[in-house]
Structures are given as structure tokens and as C-alpha cells.
Amino acid sequence: MFQNETPRGAKFLIIRFSAFGDVVQTLSVASALANAFPGAEVQWITRKDMAPLLRNHPHIHKVWEFDRKAGMLGLIKLVWSMRGENFTHIYDAHNNSRSRVIAMILRPLGFLGIGPKFIRRSIRRWKRFLLFKFRINKFEQPFNGQRDLLEPLAPWGVSKIAPPAPQIFPSTEVIEKARGILGNEYAGAVSLAPSAAYFLKRWPKDYWKQLIALMPGQKFILLGGPEDSFIEDIHAIAPERVMNLAGKTSLQVSSAVVGLSRVVISNDTGLLHVAEQLGKRTIALMGPAPFGFPSRPTTKIMELELSCRPCSKHGQGPCVNKEKFHKCLVNITPDQVAEQLRRILEETT
């Protein structure tokens, strides 16, 4: 791997506030920087509720937590206090108004080329416009979420190949809490993540029920947030062998549960990336959105090649398939997913 000569006192700042899945994928950046700049210090500024995900990472030396309740004034005060860190490199992996405020405070003479070396990840709006408006795809194929986060760092000699898993490190306390919740009965069960930020990114609810019914000897764990009340309907199909943890555990404990699972089946959502960063065998059900695509060989991507895909950057819709609503996921059948699951279970026996 290419390595830079580490400047004396090299100190990097990564800017990424949210969302859950994006923060988890960006964890690879810290290790990639450490690989390219041995001995360098890496710090990170993120949202307060995301900060626990970064703890225990061997290549993240300090985490700055921003509380959204503090507003823009609170952010300015926090970043003002960071000036004494004398960062040598800043990577804006978020590219929003908050990250731009940080850049202006930490490198006020940046427009003159004075201050820390700086890279801002491009949103590639023109490519997005061509893709979603005219179906002209200028993005590197296949889509790959971690590659897209690492590629901007090429000018610093950083590889765009994701460092190996694990890249997320739940604490011993969190892991033991997860073990206590699962007990012996659900240790090594299959975890399911049926939710996603947008409806069109969700494999149909009844399909999850059918999948469970097709695997009568298998125990399952359901993961999701407190707003995912629909998951209880899935749990009801076989409550004697399905544990519903949706809304009952923190992101950190849910991540530890993923790590204790034998296999993970997930929609295009944050827990998919947790599974990847833990190196778990995973089945990814990919629908309308192109960005944040799985990145590791441990993941089996299930998707349909349709002319209408991808149809929106986050999967917010509307569905544009004139033949069948939600075809990209509806036409991935429970039988097909069950077959893939059986294969993986046999391989991991």
C-alpha cells in the first residue's frame, strides 16, 4: 500500500455529522488515513448521538461531539475551541452548511491557500442530475459507498480500497449487554433489519413474514428503531422463535447484536453498513437508491437490473416503474432470499 512520509505532528480532522449509515461507512476513512500516514493523529467531529459509534476505534484519537440543540452558535463555539489543535489536514466528508462553517473557522485564509490542507467531498450534483433526470450514468460502476468516501482523498495518497473489517468496535460493556439480552437461545441467530428511512427502500413487510415461515427451524432477531411499530407484525408470525428488539436497544447495543449474529439480512439502511464494518456475512436487499451501496465481499447483494433503477438518491421516490409499483424489491421473492440464506448458513456451519 502506498504510504506517505508522515509530516512531523500531522493531525487530521474528519467532518461527518450524520446519518447513521454514512457515519458507519466513514469509519473506514480513519483507518485509511492511518495506513497512508503512519503515526498521524486522527480526530473527528460528529453529532453527539453518533459519537458512541466512533469510540474504541484504534485510529480515532479524539471525538468532538456537537449537540444539535446548541444550534449554529453552539457549533461556532465548539469549533472555535478546536483552533488550538492546529490540524494539518481537514477532510469534509459531509459537505453541508455546518461543515462549511467549520472549514471557515479552522482555515480562515484557506482561499489564499494558507492553513491546513483541505479536501471537501464532492456531492457530484451534475452527475446526479444526469442520472435521475436523463438516465445517463456517469458514476463509476458498480456503486460503492465506501469507495465514494475514500476516493476524494487520492491527492493525499490514500487508497480508495476500503480497509479490512472490523471498522466498528463496540465496547466490552456493550457486547456483554447484548449477550445478556440474547441469552443462549438467540446466540448466533439470524438478524433481520426490515426498516429503512423511506418506504421504497423496504422489502415488503409480508415478505419478511414469509421468509421466517420458510425457515421453521431458524431463530431470528428483528432490529429497528422506536418508530418501526410495523416490525411487531413480523414478530407475530412466530413469536416463539423470533425476538423483536426494534426500539428496545441503543444503536450501540444493536450494533453489538449484529456482531453476535450468524448472518444479517437487511434493507438499504444503517445496520447493513454495521454488518459490513463488522465483517458479518450479510444479504443486502437493494432497491431504488444508488449511494451507500455495500462495499465488502462478505455481502451478497440481491437486486434487479431495471431500466428505472436508481430512481432517487435516497430512495424517497416516487416509484417511476410503469409496469409494477415497487418492482425493484417486490420482485425479489422470499424464496430467493431463503435460498441465499440457506447457502450462507451451510457455508458457516
XYZ file of N, CA and C in Angstrom, residues 220-341:
366
model
N -34.693 -15.966 14.709
C -34.436 -14.661 14.108
C -34.494 -13.560 15.165
N -33.757 -12.492 14.900
C -33.794 -11.280 15.730
C -34.210 -10.122 14.827
N -35.189 -9.354 15.255
C -35.663 -8.199 14.497
C -35.076 -6.924 15.091
N -34.458 -6.109 14.239
C -33.825 -4.864 14.678
C -34.460 -3.673 13.965
N -34.561 -2.561 14.675
C -35.134 -1.356 14.099
C -35.224 -0.272 15.156
N -35.838 0.838 14.794
C -35.965 1.964 15.708
C -37.307 2.001 16.405
N -37.471 2.925 17.353
C -38.732 3.023 18.095
C -39.921 3.394 17.228
N -39.666 3.988 16.065
C -40.759 4.375 15.172
C -41.216 3.225 14.284
N -40.525 2.105 14.325
C -40.825 0.987 13.427
C -41.824 0.014 14.054
N -43.007 0.518 14.349
C -44.027 -0.314 15.010
C -44.485 -1.473 14.129
N -44.339 -1.335 12.804
C -44.772 -2.398 11.890
C -43.989 -3.693 12.098
N -42.820 -3.594 12.719
C -41.998 -4.786 12.924
C -42.670 -5.771 13.869
N -43.535 -5.287 14.745
C -44.253 -6.190 15.643
C -45.134 -7.155 14.858
N -45.666 -6.711 13.714
C -46.467 -7.603 12.863
C -45.618 -8.759 12.334
N -44.352 -8.479 12.042
C -43.444 -9.532 11.581
C -43.149 -10.494 12.728
N -42.915 -9.939 13.896
C -42.636 -10.756 15.089
C -43.773 -11.714 15.383
N -44.997 -11.270 15.141
C -46.185 -12.062 15.499
C -46.324 -13.347 14.688
N -45.587 -13.450 13.575
C -45.705 -14.643 12.739
C -45.148 -15.877 13.449
N -44.161 -15.683 14.331
C -43.570 -16.821 15.057
C -42.887 -16.324 16.324
N -43.641 -15.813 17.277
C -43.042 -15.199 18.478
C -42.204 -16.165 19.309
N -42.428 -17.465 19.143
C -41.666 -18.450 19.920
C -40.218 -18.584 19.453
N -39.899 -18.090 18.251
C -38.523 -18.195 17.745
C -38.044 -16.911 17.074
N -38.756 -15.825 17.331
C -38.362 -14.521 16.803
C -38.320 -13.521 17.951
N -37.190 -12.870 18.146
C -37.050 -11.841 19.177
C -37.145 -10.465 18.529
N -38.024 -9.628 19.036
C -38.202 -8.286 18.493
C -37.479 -7.274 19.373
N -36.379 -6.724 18.874
C -35.614 -5.716 19.609
C -35.813 -4.317 19.025
N -36.741 -4.157 18.095
C -36.959 -2.851 17.465
C -37.366 -1.818 18.511
N -36.587 -0.760 18.613
C -36.889 0.312 19.549
C -36.535 0.000 20.983
N -35.916 -1.138 21.230
C -35.630 -1.565 22.606
C -34.147 -1.504 22.958
N -33.310 -1.223 21.988
C -31.872 -1.141 22.241
C -31.294 0.091 21.566
N -30.187 0.579 22.103
C -29.490 1.715 21.502
C -28.802 1.284 20.213
N -28.316 2.269 19.445
C -27.581 1.953 18.223
C -26.354 1.106 18.544
N -25.717 1.390 19.683
C -24.509 0.665 20.040
C -24.828 -0.794 20.378
N -25.897 -1.020 21.152
C -26.265 -2.388 21.502
C -26.762 -3.132 20.271
N -27.532 -2.459 19.421
C -27.976 -3.093 18.173
C -26.784 -3.501 17.319
N -25.749 -2.654 17.296
C -24.538 -2.981 16.548
C -23.863 -4.220 17.129
N -23.852 -4.316 18.457
C -23.260 -5.490 19.094
C -24.073 -6.743 18.801
N -25.398 -6.605 18.745
C -26.260 -7.739 18.389
C -25.923 -8.215 16.983
N -25.732 -7.269 16.065
C -25.322 -7.627 14.704
C -24.027 -8.425 14.742
N -23.083 -7.977 15.561
C -21.809 -8.661 15.658
C -21.918 -10.068 16.226
N -22.937 -10.319 17.028
C -23.147 -11.633 17.626
C -24.026 -12.534 16.760
N -24.523 -11.997 15.668
C -25.408 -12.753 14.778
C -24.597 -13.637 13.850
N -25.242 -14.667 13.365
C -24.584 -15.561 12.412
C -24.625 -14.976 11.010
N -25.789 -14.413 10.643
C -25.994 -13.792 9.338
C -26.905 -12.594 9.555
N -26.779 -11.599 8.706
C -27.656 -10.424 8.747
C -28.340 -10.280 7.395
N -29.646 -10.020 7.417
C -30.394 -9.698 6.195
C -30.955 -8.299 6.388
N -30.670 -7.415 5.464
C -31.003 -6.016 5.696
C -31.446 -5.303 4.425
N -32.367 -4.366 4.611
C -32.644 -3.379 3.574
C -31.453 -2.439 3.468
N -31.543 -1.481 2.579
C -30.528 -0.451 2.406
C -30.660 0.539 3.558
N -30.031 0.230 4.682
C -30.161 1.035 5.884
C -28.888 0.940 6.709
N -28.821 1.688 7.814
C -27.595 1.786 8.587
C -27.057 0.468 9.101
N -27.927 -0.436 9.533
C -27.469 -1.701 10.086
C -26.789 -2.576 9.035
N -27.112 -2.360 7.773
C -26.401 -3.050 6.694
C -24.914 -2.693 6.750
N -24.627 -1.426 6.961
C -23.238 -0.973 6.984
C -22.536 -1.384 8.273
N -23.289 -1.474 9.360
C -22.720 -2.017 10.593
C -22.259 -3.449 10.360
N -23.122 -4.253 9.733
C -22.775 -5.641 9.455
C -21.516 -5.723 8.592
N -21.435 -4.860 7.575
C -20.252 -4.860 6.712
C -18.988 -4.472 7.484
N -19.113 -3.446 8.307
C -17.934 -2.975 9.039
C -17.501 -3.947 10.133
N -18.391 -4.855 10.511
C -18.034 -5.911 11.458
C -17.563 -7.174 10.746
N -17.678 -7.187 9.422
C -17.255 -8.343 8.653
C -18.224 -9.506 8.707
N -19.497 -9.236 8.983
C -20.504 -10.299 9.072
C -20.987 -10.710 7.687
N -21.343 -11.984 7.549
C -21.997 -12.425 6.314
C -23.373 -11.765 6.248
N -23.654 -11.137 5.124
C -24.833 -10.279 5.019
C -25.518 -10.471 3.675
N -26.833 -10.389 3.695
C -27.634 -10.326 2.471
C -28.239 -8.931 2.416
N -27.921 -8.191 1.360
C -28.402 -6.821 1.203
C -29.500 -6.771 0.146
N -30.659 -6.267 0.519
C -31.796 -6.139 -0.395
C -31.810 -4.711 -0.916
N -31.319 -4.527 -2.135
C -31.086 -3.190 -2.661
C -32.169 -2.809 -3.663
N -32.751 -1.634 -3.450
C -33.839 -1.171 -4.291
C -33.525 0.083 -5.076
N -34.186 1.211 -4.751
C -34.153 2.371 -5.640
C -32.937 3.274 -5.534
N -32.180 3.212 -4.438
C -31.131 4.212 -4.203
C -29.750 3.691 -4.586
N -28.884 4.547 -5.164
C -27.567 4.095 -5.627
C -26.426 4.339 -4.657
N -26.581 5.306 -3.753
C -25.448 5.715 -2.933
C -25.458 4.965 -1.602
N -24.291 4.722 -1.043
C -24.202 3.915 0.165
C -24.311 2.437 -0.130
N -24.000 2.048 -1.380
C -24.084 0.638 -1.759
C -23.070 -0.184 -0.977
N -23.369 -1.466 -0.704
C -22.431 -2.325 0.015
C -21.058 -2.357 -0.646
N -20.039 -2.611 0.180
C -18.666 -2.469 -0.287
C -17.805 -3.703 -0.105
N -18.263 -4.689 0.654
C -17.373 -5.783 1.045
C -17.810 -7.122 0.450
N -16.858 -8.027 0.209
C -17.186 -9.345 -0.373
C -17.987 -10.241 0.558
N -18.073 -9.882 1.841
C -18.886 -10.655 2.787
C -20.379 -10.442 2.561
N -20.725 -9.472 1.720
C -22.123 -9.138 1.469
C -22.591 -9.702 0.130
N -23.715 -10.399 0.161
C -24.391 -10.850 -1.057
C -25.452 -9.813 -1.404
N -25.264 -9.123 -2.521
C -26.225 -8.100 -2.950
C -27.310 -8.765 -3.785
N -28.549 -8.561 -3.375
C -29.690 -9.030 -4.155
C -30.380 -7.808 -4.735
N -30.424 -7.746 -6.050
C -31.003 -6.594 -6.736
C -31.494 -7.036 -8.105
N -32.312 -6.190 -8.720
C -32.825 -6.440 -10.060
C -32.278 -5.385 -11.006
N -31.857 -5.821 -12.167
C -31.391 -4.879 -13.190
C -32.614 -4.331 -13.921
N -33.008 -3.134 -13.570
C -34.176 -2.485 -14.176
C -33.749 -1.145 -14.760
N -34.372 -0.778 -15.858
C -34.030 0.500 -16.500
C -34.389 1.695 -15.633
N -35.298 1.510 -14.690
C -35.740 2.611 -13.828
C -34.860 2.788 -12.604
N -33.948 1.850 -12.365
C -33.059 1.945 -11.213
C -31.732 2.582 -11.602
N -31.192 3.441 -10.705
C -31.803 4.003 -9.496
C -32.731 5.155 -9.859
N -33.739 5.382 -9.015
C -34.737 6.408 -9.351
C -34.637 7.653 -8.480
N -33.945 7.571 -7.349
C -33.793 8.743 -6.480
C -32.593 8.528 -5.574
N -31.970 9.615 -5.137
C -30.689 9.489 -4.442
C -30.810 8.813 -3.082
N -31.939 9.009 -2.386
C -32.113 8.394 -1.068
C -33.214 7.334 -1.054
N -33.847 7.105 -2.195
C -34.970 6.179 -2.221
C -36.271 6.801 -1.780
N -36.329 8.138 -1.831
C -37.533 8.838 -1.388
C -38.653 8.801 -2.424
N -38.320 8.345 -3.643
C -39.340 8.206 -4.668
C -39.570 9.485 -5.451
N -40.663 9.509 -6.251
C -41.678 8.464 -6.383
C -41.196 7.283 -7.236
N -41.885 6.139 -7.110
C -41.592 4.999 -7.964
C -41.963 5.366 -9.398
N -41.044 5.113 -10.342
C -41.283 5.506 -11.732
C -41.474 4.296 -12.643
N -41.533 3.110 -12.060
C -41.736 1.924 -12.883
C -43.190 1.849 -13.325
N -43.425 1.907 -14.626
C -44.789 1.956 -15.154
C -45.436 0.574 -15.194
N -44.632 -0.459 -15.102
C -45.160 -1.819 -15.180
C -45.683 -2.318 -13.834
N -44.938 -2.022 -12.766
C -45.279 -2.580 -11.460
C -44.717 -1.691 -10.358
N -45.569 -1.268 -9.448
C -45.129 -0.407 -8.347
C -44.134 -1.160 -7.472
N -43.001 -0.491 -7.178
C -42.012 -1.037 -6.241
C -41.395 -2.335 -6.771
N -41.323 -2.458 -8.080
C -40.876 -3.707 -8.702
C -39.469 -4.091 -8.269
N -38.605 -3.114 -8.037
C -37.201 -3.397 -7.723
C -37.042 -4.276 -6.490
N -37.975 -4.173 -5.538
C -37.912 -5.012 -4.350
C -39.018 -6.060 -4.310
N -40.173 -5.734 -4.853
C -41.285 -6.685 -4.850
C -40.930 -7.950 -5.629
N -40.117 -7.815 -6.661
C -39.772 -8.968 -7.491
C -38.570 -9.768 -6.965
N -38.056 -9.388 -5.818
C -37.102 -10.239 -5.088
C -37.934 -11.049 -4.103
N -38.090 -12.325 -4.337
C -39.067 -13.119 -3.602
C -38.489 -13.701 -2.311
N -39.346 -13.998 -1.351
C -38.891 -14.664 -0.117
C -38.184 -15.981 -0.390
N -38.644 -16.731 -1.399
C -37.992 -17.996 -1.732
C -36.538 -17.772 -2.158
N -36.312 -16.707 -2.935
C -34.956 -16.413 -3.388
C -34.048 -16.039 -2.212
N -34.581 -15.222 -1.298
C -33.783 -14.813 -0.139
C -33.533 -16.006 0.780
N -34.550 -16.842 0.970
C -34.385 -18.038 1.810
C -33.315 -18.956 1.236
N -33.281 -19.081 -0.081
C -32.271 -19.926 -0.722
C -30.869 -19.400 -0.456
N -30.695 -18.075 -0.575
C -29.395 -17.479 -0.291
C -29.011 -17.662 1.171
N -29.996 -17.510 2.055
C -29.718 -17.670 3.474
C -29.267 -19.098 3.786
